[in-house]
């Protein structure tokens, strides 16, 4: 591993490559859940294929969801941006836009079924006459959907919501395919499952650090502030996912942005931010389909702004859009868990969120 002396290599290898040490740091096996992402996606897809009779295509598709339950909506928006005849809006709030009405379809995604913002927006969608679908493991959302005759997908309980991405995204993809609202999803999901299985084996916890780029990047982020940049609309949601996984799993502050928007504001902020050497570490999520104009933007941004910051490129894998974006997500999820190990924290608990909810309930 370049940049490390022999003692550092020994410490990093012990923390990341010793199964006993990993188990002690990760008693609820977050890393095991991450490597099962392809299976969760396949199972979630199959659940969505059983979602009732197809409604007519919507004027507008909305996805309600917060945190780990909402990231599926962000990914869906990027996947569908230029391939369906209706816009996709992700709502992460208590209320809905005033224009929502009977011609719109709303996916309400809450892993627990008890997310107060999503429940409030779900009720608002009902009052507006929108056609609703719930995706949840149970809770109040399941109870309300049953009572009101709203179609819903029951996903397996017992997971941290952020580890259930496949179960939250998969049903929406399966429903869109069943309803005939878009083409090619069956092939894309099949490819994504195969690609993610292969990558899980290449980047998983049993692969030693010397041969594991996800572990190597985690080591580079120790003690740094990660800045995650996406180079396209497709990878934008992946960059957001990296940021939130670094927050929740690694317990570190992180930030993210996307080209070309960041060239109209954040690039200037590097005039001072890039000066303290060793503070910021930039991760750029790359896609083989990046248009030449955006590639040139990245090259110039490196030269004029990023300065002393460390910079790492992570490339998407696969052919279809879903494979490419989820390969970036998988890599980031693993990096966040490995960084948690190096920070000597358990990746699963989210104490600050739990305390916030406790105070709100009281």
mmCIF file of C-alpha atoms in Angstrom:
data_model
loop_
_atom_site.group_PDB
_atom_site.id
_atom_site.type_symbol
_atom_site.label_atom_id
_atom_site.label_comp_id
_atom_site.label_asym_id
_atom_site.label_seq_id
_atom_site.Cartn_x
_atom_site.Cartn_y
_atom_site.Cartn_z
ATOM 1 C CA UNK A 1 0.000 0.000 0.000
ATOM 2 C CA UNK A 2 1.707 3.187 -1.174
ATOM 3 C CA UNK A 3 2.258 5.904 1.394
ATOM 4 C CA UNK A 4 2.280 3.600 4.451
ATOM 5 C CA UNK A 5 5.242 2.393 6.466
ATOM 6 C CA UNK A 6 5.489 -1.217 7.626
ATOM 7 C CA UNK A 7 3.986 -0.530 11.048
ATOM 8 C CA UNK A 8 0.952 1.237 9.537
ATOM 9 C CA UNK A 9 0.469 -1.583 7.047
ATOM 10 C CA UNK A 10 0.472 -4.087 9.905
ATOM 11 C CA UNK A 11 -2.112 -2.091 11.891
ATOM 12 C CA UNK A 12 -4.410 -1.539 8.923
ATOM 13 C CA UNK A 13 -4.176 -5.171 7.879
ATOM 14 C CA UNK A 14 -4.954 -6.338 11.425
ATOM 15 C CA UNK A 15 -8.062 -4.170 11.718
ATOM 16 C CA UNK A 16 -9.429 -4.816 8.226
ATOM 17 C CA UNK A 17 -8.242 -8.350 7.476
ATOM 18 C CA UNK A 18 -8.581 -10.162 10.784
ATOM 19 C CA UNK A 19 -12.045 -11.766 10.943
ATOM 20 C CA UNK A 20 -12.110 -11.752 14.732
ATOM 21 C CA UNK A 21 -11.271 -8.068 14.936
ATOM 22 C CA UNK A 22 -13.920 -7.217 12.336
ATOM 23 C CA UNK A 23 -16.546 -9.202 14.257
ATOM 24 C CA UNK A 24 -15.678 -7.407 17.481
ATOM 25 C CA UNK A 25 -16.085 -4.011 15.797
ATOM 26 C CA UNK A 26 -19.186 -5.024 13.820
ATOM 27 C CA UNK A 27 -21.289 -7.303 16.056
ATOM 28 C CA UNK A 28 -24.447 -6.792 13.957
ATOM 29 C CA UNK A 29 -22.527 -7.603 10.751
ATOM 30 C CA UNK A 30 -23.185 -4.490 8.711
ATOM 31 C CA UNK A 31 -20.535 -5.600 6.233
ATOM 32 C CA UNK A 32 -22.395 -8.872 5.739
ATOM 33 C CA UNK A 33 -25.555 -6.945 4.901
ATOM 34 C CA UNK A 34 -23.694 -4.785 2.396
ATOM 35 C CA UNK A 35 -22.354 -7.765 0.458
ATOM 36 C CA UNK A 36 -25.892 -9.164 0.285
ATOM 37 C CA UNK A 37 -27.062 -6.093 -1.644
ATOM 38 C CA UNK A 38 -27.469 -8.029 -4.920
ATOM 39 C CA UNK A 39 -29.712 -10.617 -3.249
ATOM 40 C CA UNK A 40 -31.821 -7.905 -1.613
ATOM 41 C CA UNK A 41 -32.208 -6.200 -5.005
ATOM 42 C CA UNK A 42 -33.306 -9.434 -6.685
ATOM 43 C CA UNK A 43 -35.818 -10.216 -3.941
ATOM 44 C CA UNK A 44 -37.140 -6.643 -3.910
ATOM 45 C CA UNK A 45 -37.598 -6.719 -7.685
ATOM 46 C CA UNK A 46 -39.610 -9.931 -7.446
ATOM 47 C CA UNK A 47 -41.857 -8.415 -4.761
ATOM 48 C CA UNK A 48 -42.627 -5.476 -7.034
ATOM 49 C CA UNK A 49 -43.660 -7.791 -9.864
ATOM 50 C CA UNK A 50 -46.708 -8.830 -7.822
ATOM 51 C CA UNK A 51 -48.079 -5.318 -7.312
ATOM 52 C CA UNK A 52 -51.672 -5.374 -8.535
ATOM 53 C CA UNK A 53 -53.230 -4.247 -11.775
ATOM 54 C CA UNK A 54 -51.363 -1.580 -13.730
ATOM 55 C CA UNK A 55 -52.707 1.954 -13.314
ATOM 56 C CA UNK A 56 -52.460 4.305 -16.303
ATOM 57 C CA UNK A 57 -49.133 6.140 -16.606
ATOM 58 C CA UNK A 58 -49.034 9.112 -14.234
ATOM 59 C CA UNK A 59 -48.765 12.775 -14.924
ATOM 60 C CA UNK A 60 -46.071 12.773 -12.265
ATOM 61 C CA UNK A 61 -44.382 10.091 -10.109
ATOM 62 C CA UNK A 62 -43.432 10.986 -6.542
ATOM 63 C CA UNK A 63 -41.337 8.982 -4.083
ATOM 64 C CA UNK A 64 -41.711 9.766 -0.385
ATOM 65 C CA UNK A 65 -38.883 8.709 1.915
ATOM 66 C CA UNK A 66 -36.332 9.885 4.429
ATOM 67 C CA UNK A 67 -32.729 8.809 4.942
ATOM 68 C CA UNK A 68 -32.008 5.205 4.042
ATOM 69 C CA UNK A 69 -35.637 4.739 3.029
ATOM 70 C CA UNK A 70 -35.496 7.676 0.638
ATOM 71 C CA UNK A 71 -32.269 7.023 -1.264
ATOM 72 C CA UNK A 72 -34.068 4.562 -3.542
ATOM 73 C CA UNK A 73 -36.150 7.464 -4.820
ATOM 74 C CA UNK A 74 -33.019 9.487 -5.589
ATOM 75 C CA UNK A 75 -31.582 6.570 -7.548
ATOM 76 C CA UNK A 76 -34.878 6.027 -9.379
ATOM 77 C CA UNK A 77 -35.010 9.671 -10.416
ATOM 78 C CA UNK A 78 -31.548 9.445 -11.978
ATOM 79 C CA UNK A 79 -32.319 6.161 -13.710
ATOM 80 C CA UNK A 80 -35.566 7.403 -15.253
ATOM 81 C CA UNK A 81 -34.622 11.016 -15.984
ATOM 82 C CA UNK A 82 -34.638 10.736 -19.770
ATOM 83 C CA UNK A 83 -36.392 7.418 -20.346
ATOM 84 C CA UNK A 84 -39.997 7.983 -19.220
ATOM 85 C CA UNK A 85 -42.623 10.509 -20.236
ATOM 86 C CA UNK A 86 -43.293 11.796 -16.720
ATOM 87 C CA UNK A 87 -41.101 13.560 -14.159
ATOM 88 C CA UNK A 88 -39.963 11.894 -10.930
ATOM 89 C CA UNK A 89 -39.914 13.956 -7.743
ATOM 90 C CA UNK A 90 -38.446 12.820 -4.424
ATOM 91 C CA UNK A 91 -40.156 14.272 -1.357
ATOM 92 C CA UNK A 92 -38.235 14.338 1.915
ATOM 93 C CA UNK A 93 -40.610 16.378 4.003
ATOM 94 C CA UNK A 94 -43.919 16.369 5.872
ATOM 95 C CA UNK A 95 -45.868 17.974 3.047
ATOM 96 C CA UNK A 96 -46.380 17.683 -0.707
ATOM 97 C CA UNK A 97 -46.267 20.183 -3.569
ATOM 98 C CA UNK A 98 -49.613 21.903 -4.126
ATOM 99 C CA UNK A 99 -49.921 20.471 -7.657
ATOM 100 C CA UNK A 100 -50.233 16.816 -6.538
ATOM 101 C CA UNK A 101 -53.579 15.335 -7.612
ATOM 102 C CA UNK A 102 -55.487 12.299 -8.884
ATOM 103 C CA UNK A 103 -53.331 11.927 -12.006
ATOM 104 C CA UNK A 104 -50.193 11.371 -9.949
ATOM 105 C CA UNK A 105 -48.729 8.171 -8.461
ATOM 106 C CA UNK A 106 -46.979 8.190 -5.096
ATOM 107 C CA UNK A 107 -44.597 5.562 -3.726
ATOM 108 C CA UNK A 108 -44.402 5.938 0.071
ATOM 109 C CA UNK A 109 -41.192 4.259 1.252
ATOM 110 C CA UNK A 110 -40.557 3.800 4.969
ATOM 111 C CA UNK A 111 -38.594 0.774 6.068
ATOM 112 C CA UNK A 112 -39.952 0.867 9.624
ATOM 113 C CA UNK A 113 -43.366 2.131 8.563
ATOM 114 C CA UNK A 114 -43.204 4.728 11.330
ATOM 115 C CA UNK A 115 -41.268 7.606 9.751
ATOM 116 C CA UNK A 116 -43.293 10.645 10.759
ATOM 117 C CA UNK A 117 -42.433 12.790 7.741
ATOM 118 C CA UNK A 118 -43.361 10.015 5.299
ATOM 119 C CA UNK A 119 -46.596 9.215 7.135
ATOM 120 C CA UNK A 120 -47.607 12.872 7.004
ATOM 121 C CA UNK A 121 -46.860 13.129 3.267
ATOM 122 C CA UNK A 122 -48.642 9.801 2.649
ATOM 123 C CA UNK A 123 -51.798 11.194 4.267
ATOM 124 C CA UNK A 124 -51.476 14.391 2.235
ATOM 125 C CA UNK A 125 -51.254 12.307 -0.945
ATOM 126 C CA UNK A 126 -54.478 10.559 0.033
ATOM 127 C CA UNK A 127 -56.258 13.861 0.601
ATOM 128 C CA UNK A 128 -55.073 15.043 -2.802
ATOM 129 C CA UNK A 129 -56.527 11.947 -4.445
ATOM 130 C CA UNK A 130 -53.182 10.629 -5.701
ATOM 131 C CA UNK A 131 -52.804 6.910 -6.350
ATOM 132 C CA UNK A 132 -50.600 5.552 -3.583
ATOM 133 C CA UNK A 133 -48.334 2.513 -3.157
ATOM 134 C CA UNK A 134 -46.562 1.739 0.129
ATOM 135 C CA UNK A 135 -43.207 -0.016 0.505
ATOM 136 C CA UNK A 136 -42.511 -0.991 4.117
ATOM 137 C CA UNK A 137 -41.728 -3.781 6.550
ATOM 138 C CA UNK A 138 -44.763 -2.936 8.690
ATOM 139 C CA UNK A 139 -45.574 -0.263 11.263
ATOM 140 C CA UNK A 140 -48.175 2.458 10.881
ATOM 141 C CA UNK A 141 -47.696 2.708 7.120
ATOM 142 C CA UNK A 142 -48.660 -0.948 6.654
ATOM 143 C CA UNK A 143 -51.623 -0.541 9.012
ATOM 144 C CA UNK A 144 -52.925 2.488 7.140
ATOM 145 C CA UNK A 145 -52.412 0.917 3.712
ATOM 146 C CA UNK A 146 -54.352 -2.189 4.771
ATOM 147 C CA UNK A 147 -57.156 -0.145 6.295
ATOM 148 C CA UNK A 148 -57.505 2.066 3.208
ATOM 149 C CA UNK A 149 -57.061 -0.639 0.571
ATOM 150 C CA UNK A 150 -53.820 0.902 -0.701
ATOM 151 C CA UNK A 151 -51.492 -1.541 -2.515
ATOM 152 C CA UNK A 152 -48.344 -2.205 -0.529
ATOM 153 C CA UNK A 153 -45.194 -4.299 -0.610
ATOM 154 C CA UNK A 154 -44.151 -6.050 2.587
ATOM 155 C CA UNK A 155 -40.355 -6.171 2.769
ATOM 156 C CA UNK A 156 -38.402 -8.220 5.346
ATOM 157 C CA UNK A 157 -38.013 -6.559 8.775
ATOM 158 C CA UNK A 158 -35.020 -6.473 11.077
ATOM 159 C CA UNK A 159 -32.481 -4.511 9.017
ATOM 160 C CA UNK A 160 -31.066 -1.017 9.439
ATOM 161 C CA UNK A 161 -32.972 0.968 6.780
ATOM 162 C CA UNK A 162 -29.779 1.992 4.998
ATOM 163 C CA UNK A 163 -28.857 -1.692 4.573
ATOM 164 C CA UNK A 164 -32.219 -2.436 2.913
ATOM 165 C CA UNK A 165 -31.620 -0.403 -0.255
ATOM 166 C CA UNK A 166 -32.309 -3.366 -2.540
ATOM 167 C CA UNK A 167 -35.622 -4.016 -0.814
ATOM 168 C CA UNK A 168 -36.635 -0.355 -1.155
ATOM 169 C CA UNK A 169 -35.509 0.280 -4.728
ATOM 170 C CA UNK A 170 -36.254 -3.178 -6.137
ATOM 171 C CA UNK A 171 -40.044 -3.115 -5.610
ATOM 172 C CA UNK A 172 -40.371 0.218 -7.424
ATOM 173 C CA UNK A 173 -38.389 -1.126 -10.375
ATOM 174 C CA UNK A 174 -40.467 -4.311 -10.398
ATOM 175 C CA UNK A 175 -43.718 -2.348 -10.326
ATOM 176 C CA UNK A 176 -42.648 -0.049 -13.162
ATOM 177 C CA UNK A 177 -41.784 -3.103 -15.232
ATOM 178 C CA UNK A 178 -45.034 -4.901 -14.437
ATOM 179 C CA UNK A 179 -47.060 -1.814 -15.261
ATOM 180 C CA UNK A 180 -45.248 -1.336 -18.574
ATOM 181 C CA UNK A 181 -44.175 2.215 -17.843
ATOM 182 C CA UNK A 182 -40.608 1.704 -19.075
ATOM 183 C CA UNK A 183 -38.633 -0.840 -21.066
ATOM 184 C CA UNK A 184 -35.445 -2.766 -20.423
ATOM 185 C CA UNK A 185 -35.625 -2.959 -16.630
ATOM 186 C CA UNK A 186 -35.719 -6.753 -16.459
ATOM 187 C CA UNK A 187 -32.416 -7.033 -18.317
ATOM 188 C CA UNK A 188 -30.882 -4.207 -16.294
ATOM 189 C CA UNK A 189 -31.834 -5.754 -12.970
ATOM 190 C CA UNK A 190 -30.502 -9.152 -14.034
ATOM 191 C CA UNK A 191 -27.198 -7.631 -15.085
ATOM 192 C CA UNK A 192 -26.971 -5.515 -11.929
ATOM 193 C CA UNK A 193 -27.456 -8.543 -9.677
ATOM 194 C CA UNK A 194 -24.705 -10.428 -11.518
ATOM 195 C CA UNK A 195 -22.296 -7.476 -11.504
ATOM 196 C CA UNK A 196 -22.882 -6.714 -7.820
ATOM 197 C CA UNK A 197 -22.305 -10.356 -6.881
ATOM 198 C CA UNK A 198 -18.966 -10.306 -8.675
ATOM 199 C CA UNK A 199 -17.930 -6.997 -7.115
ATOM 200 C CA UNK A 200 -18.992 -8.114 -3.624
ATOM 201 C CA UNK A 201 -16.572 -11.016 -3.991
ATOM 202 C CA UNK A 202 -13.778 -8.707 -5.218
ATOM 203 C CA UNK A 203 -14.237 -5.991 -2.597
ATOM 204 C CA UNK A 204 -15.669 -7.957 0.322
ATOM 205 C CA UNK A 205 -14.209 -8.324 3.810
ATOM 206 C CA UNK A 206 -12.357 -11.579 3.112
ATOM 207 C CA UNK A 207 -10.225 -9.956 0.388
ATOM 208 C CA UNK A 208 -6.999 -8.672 2.001
ATOM 209 C CA UNK A 209 -6.225 -4.987 2.039
ATOM 210 C CA UNK A 210 -3.315 -5.370 -0.355
ATOM 211 C CA UNK A 211 -5.760 -6.578 -3.036
ATOM 212 C CA UNK A 212 -8.853 -4.634 -2.002
ATOM 213 C CA UNK A 213 -9.315 -1.089 -3.366
ATOM 214 C CA UNK A 214 -12.258 -0.383 -1.038
ATOM 215 C CA UNK A 215 -10.115 -1.072 2.024
ATOM 216 C CA UNK A 216 -7.277 0.989 0.582
ATOM 217 C CA UNK A 217 -9.545 3.984 0.025
ATOM 218 C CA UNK A 218 -10.914 3.666 3.563
ATOM 219 C CA UNK A 219 -7.355 3.913 4.858
ATOM 220 C CA UNK A 220 -6.798 7.078 2.807
ATOM 221 C CA UNK A 221 -9.875 8.685 4.397
ATOM 222 C CA UNK A 222 -8.829 8.167 8.026
ATOM 223 C CA UNK A 223 -8.652 11.565 9.730
ATOM 224 C CA UNK A 224 -9.749 13.372 6.572
ATOM 225 C CA UNK A 225 -12.920 15.190 5.538
ATOM 226 C CA UNK A 226 -14.320 13.297 2.531
ATOM 227 C CA UNK A 227 -15.593 15.364 -0.399
ATOM 228 C CA UNK A 228 -17.536 13.184 -2.862
ATOM 229 C CA UNK A 229 -18.115 14.446 -6.377
ATOM 230 C CA UNK A 230 -20.365 12.923 -9.036
ATOM 231 C CA UNK A 231 -19.597 13.483 -12.703
ATOM 232 C CA UNK A 232 -23.113 12.928 -14.051
ATOM 233 C CA UNK A 233 -26.805 13.023 -13.307
ATOM 234 C CA UNK A 234 -26.765 9.218 -13.015
ATOM 235 C CA UNK A 235 -24.066 9.144 -10.342
ATOM 236 C CA UNK A 236 -25.464 12.126 -8.420
ATOM 237 C CA UNK A 237 -27.553 9.892 -6.141
ATOM 238 C CA UNK A 238 -24.548 7.621 -5.625
ATOM 239 C CA UNK A 239 -22.554 10.605 -4.345
ATOM 240 C CA UNK A 240 -25.361 11.448 -1.930
ATOM 241 C CA UNK A 241 -25.385 7.812 -0.799
ATOM 242 C CA UNK A 242 -21.619 7.923 -0.169
ATOM 243 C CA UNK A 243 -22.072 11.022 1.968
ATOM 244 C CA UNK A 244 -24.866 9.542 4.071
ATOM 245 C CA UNK A 245 -23.116 6.192 4.511
ATOM 246 C CA UNK A 246 -19.946 7.928 5.667
ATOM 247 C CA UNK A 247 -22.098 9.863 8.135
ATOM 248 C CA UNK A 248 -24.011 6.882 9.534
ATOM 249 C CA UNK A 249 -21.550 4.010 9.231
ATOM 250 C CA UNK A 250 -18.196 5.746 9.657
ATOM 251 C CA UNK A 251 -19.489 8.465 12.019
ATOM 252 C CA UNK A 252 -17.644 11.195 10.104
ATOM 253 C CA UNK A 253 -18.669 14.447 8.493
ATOM 254 C CA UNK A 254 -18.676 14.363 4.690
ATOM 255 C CA UNK A 255 -19.930 16.512 1.854
ATOM 256 C CA UNK A 256 -20.898 15.947 -1.779
ATOM 257 C CA UNK A 257 -21.690 17.766 -5.012
ATOM 258 C CA UNK A 258 -22.125 17.124 -8.717
ATOM 259 C CA UNK A 259 -20.634 18.366 -11.985
ATOM 260 C CA UNK A 260 -21.304 20.697 -13.718
ATOM 261 C CA UNK A 261 -23.188 22.548 -10.956
ATOM 262 C CA UNK A 262 -20.207 22.614 -8.577
ATOM 263 C CA UNK A 263 -18.204 24.558 -11.193
ATOM 264 C CA UNK A 264 -20.607 27.476 -10.713
ATOM 265 C CA UNK A 265 -19.999 27.902 -6.970
ATOM 266 C CA UNK A 266 -18.038 25.325 -4.964
ATOM 267 C CA UNK A 267 -14.996 25.490 -7.233
ATOM 268 C CA UNK A 268 -14.364 29.017 -5.950
ATOM 269 C CA UNK A 269 -14.587 27.828 -2.345
ATOM 270 C CA UNK A 270 -11.471 25.727 -2.824
ATOM 271 C CA UNK A 271 -9.399 28.901 -2.887
ATOM 272 C CA UNK A 272 -9.096 28.593 0.891
ATOM 273 C CA UNK A 273 -10.461 25.127 1.577
ATOM 274 C CA UNK A 274 -7.723 23.466 -0.450
ATOM 275 C CA UNK A 275 -4.878 25.099 1.449
ATOM 276 C CA UNK A 276 -4.660 22.981 4.632
ATOM 277 C CA UNK A 277 -2.787 19.949 3.365
ATOM 278 C CA UNK A 278 -4.047 16.648 4.669
ATOM 279 C CA UNK A 279 -7.502 17.906 5.647
ATOM 280 C CA UNK A 280 -9.677 17.222 2.587
ATOM 281 C CA UNK A 281 -9.813 14.064 0.500
ATOM 282 C CA UNK A 282 -11.747 14.158 -2.778
ATOM 283 C CA UNK A 283 -13.457 11.082 -4.194
ATOM 284 C CA UNK A 284 -14.708 11.436 -7.763
ATOM 285 C CA UNK A 285 -17.315 8.936 -8.938
ATOM 286 C CA UNK A 286 -16.557 8.233 -12.585
ATOM 287 C CA UNK A 287 -18.689 6.620 -15.268
ATOM 288 C CA UNK A 288 -17.339 5.256 -18.569
ATOM 289 C CA UNK A 289 -20.317 7.006 -20.185
ATOM 290 C CA UNK A 290 -19.286 10.445 -18.899
ATOM 291 C CA UNK A 291 -19.588 12.891 -21.827
ATOM 292 C CA UNK A 292 -16.318 14.455 -23.031
ATOM 293 C CA UNK A 293 -17.388 17.929 -21.933
ATOM 294 C CA UNK A 294 -17.761 16.787 -18.318
ATOM 295 C CA UNK A 295 -14.456 14.913 -18.446
ATOM 296 C CA UNK A 296 -12.784 18.128 -19.544
ATOM 297 C CA UNK A 297 -14.484 20.008 -16.697
ATOM 298 C CA UNK A 298 -13.023 17.540 -14.218
ATOM 299 C CA UNK A 299 -9.529 17.908 -15.661
ATOM 300 C CA UNK A 300 -9.657 21.694 -15.472
ATOM 301 C CA UNK A 301 -11.159 21.659 -11.972
ATOM 302 C CA UNK A 302 -8.223 19.566 -10.772
ATOM 303 C CA UNK A 303 -5.812 22.106 -12.159
ATOM 304 C CA UNK A 304 -7.465 25.326 -11.029
ATOM 305 C CA UNK A 305 -9.086 24.404 -7.722
ATOM 306 C CA UNK A 306 -8.348 21.135 -5.968
ATOM 307 C CA UNK A 307 -4.749 21.942 -5.184
ATOM 308 C CA UNK A 308 -3.244 19.998 -2.299
ATOM 309 C CA UNK A 309 -6.271 17.823 -1.626
ATOM 310 C CA UNK A 310 -5.886 14.119 -2.157
ATOM 311 C CA UNK A 311 -7.963 12.855 -5.073
ATOM 312 C CA UNK A 312 -9.264 9.368 -5.813
ATOM 313 C CA UNK A 313 -11.308 8.139 -8.759
ATOM 314 C CA UNK A 314 -13.849 5.347 -8.350
ATOM 315 C CA UNK A 315 -15.130 3.897 -11.612
ATOM 316 C CA UNK A 316 -18.544 2.427 -12.306
ATOM 317 C CA UNK A 317 -18.781 -1.176 -13.505
ATOM 318 C CA UNK A 318 -21.222 -2.879 -15.838
ATOM 319 C CA UNK A 319 -23.071 -1.951 -18.991
ATOM 320 C CA UNK A 320 -26.584 -0.856 -17.972
ATOM 321 C CA UNK A 321 -27.378 2.246 -15.979
ATOM 322 C CA UNK A 322 -28.499 0.282 -12.939
ATOM 323 C CA UNK A 323 -25.280 -1.759 -12.782
ATOM 324 C CA UNK A 324 -23.153 1.324 -13.154
ATOM 325 C CA UNK A 325 -24.807 3.399 -10.460
ATOM 326 C CA UNK A 326 -25.200 0.523 -7.982
ATOM 327 C CA UNK A 327 -21.576 -0.526 -8.427
ATOM 328 C CA UNK A 328 -20.610 2.965 -7.231
ATOM 329 C CA UNK A 329 -23.048 2.626 -4.326
ATOM 330 C CA UNK A 330 -21.674 -0.780 -3.325
ATOM 331 C CA UNK A 331 -18.089 0.441 -3.337
ATOM 332 C CA UNK A 332 -19.016 3.411 -1.156
ATOM 333 C CA UNK A 333 -21.021 1.287 1.255
ATOM 334 C CA UNK A 334 -18.016 -0.988 1.776
ATOM 335 C CA UNK A 335 -15.614 1.934 2.136
ATOM 336 C CA UNK A 336 -17.860 3.413 4.832
ATOM 337 C CA UNK A 337 -17.864 0.179 6.841
ATOM 338 C CA UNK A 338 -14.113 -0.314 6.503
ATOM 339 C CA UNK A 339 -13.565 3.284 7.601
ATOM 340 C CA UNK A 340 -15.753 2.592 10.644
ATOM 341 C CA UNK A 341 -13.446 -0.278 11.558
ATOM 342 C CA UNK A 342 -10.388 1.937 11.201
ATOM 343 C CA UNK A 343 -12.133 4.570 13.348
ATOM 344 C CA UNK A 344 -12.854 1.792 15.873
ATOM 345 C CA UNK A 345 -16.600 2.413 15.864
ATOM 346 C CA UNK A 346 -19.512 0.045 15.367
ATOM 347 C CA UNK A 347 -21.034 0.935 11.972
ATOM 348 C CA UNK A 348 -24.615 -0.026 12.854
ATOM 349 C CA UNK A 349 -25.812 2.206 15.759
ATOM 350 C CA UNK A 350 -26.901 5.779 14.994
ATOM 351 C CA UNK A 351 -27.089 7.184 18.515
ATOM 352 C CA UNK A 352 -27.660 10.831 17.565
ATOM 353 C CA UNK A 353 -30.639 9.937 15.340
ATOM 354 C CA UNK A 354 -32.112 7.708 18.035
ATOM 355 C CA UNK A 355 -31.784 10.469 20.620
ATOM 356 C CA UNK A 356 -33.376 13.006 18.269
ATOM 357 C CA UNK A 357 -36.356 10.710 17.715
ATOM 358 C CA UNK A 358 -36.664 10.038 21.438
ATOM 359 C CA UNK A 359 -36.823 13.750 22.214
ATOM 360 C CA UNK A 360 -39.328 14.399 19.435
ATOM 361 C CA UNK A 361 -41.591 11.628 20.734
ATOM 362 C CA UNK A 362 -41.461 13.011 24.256
#
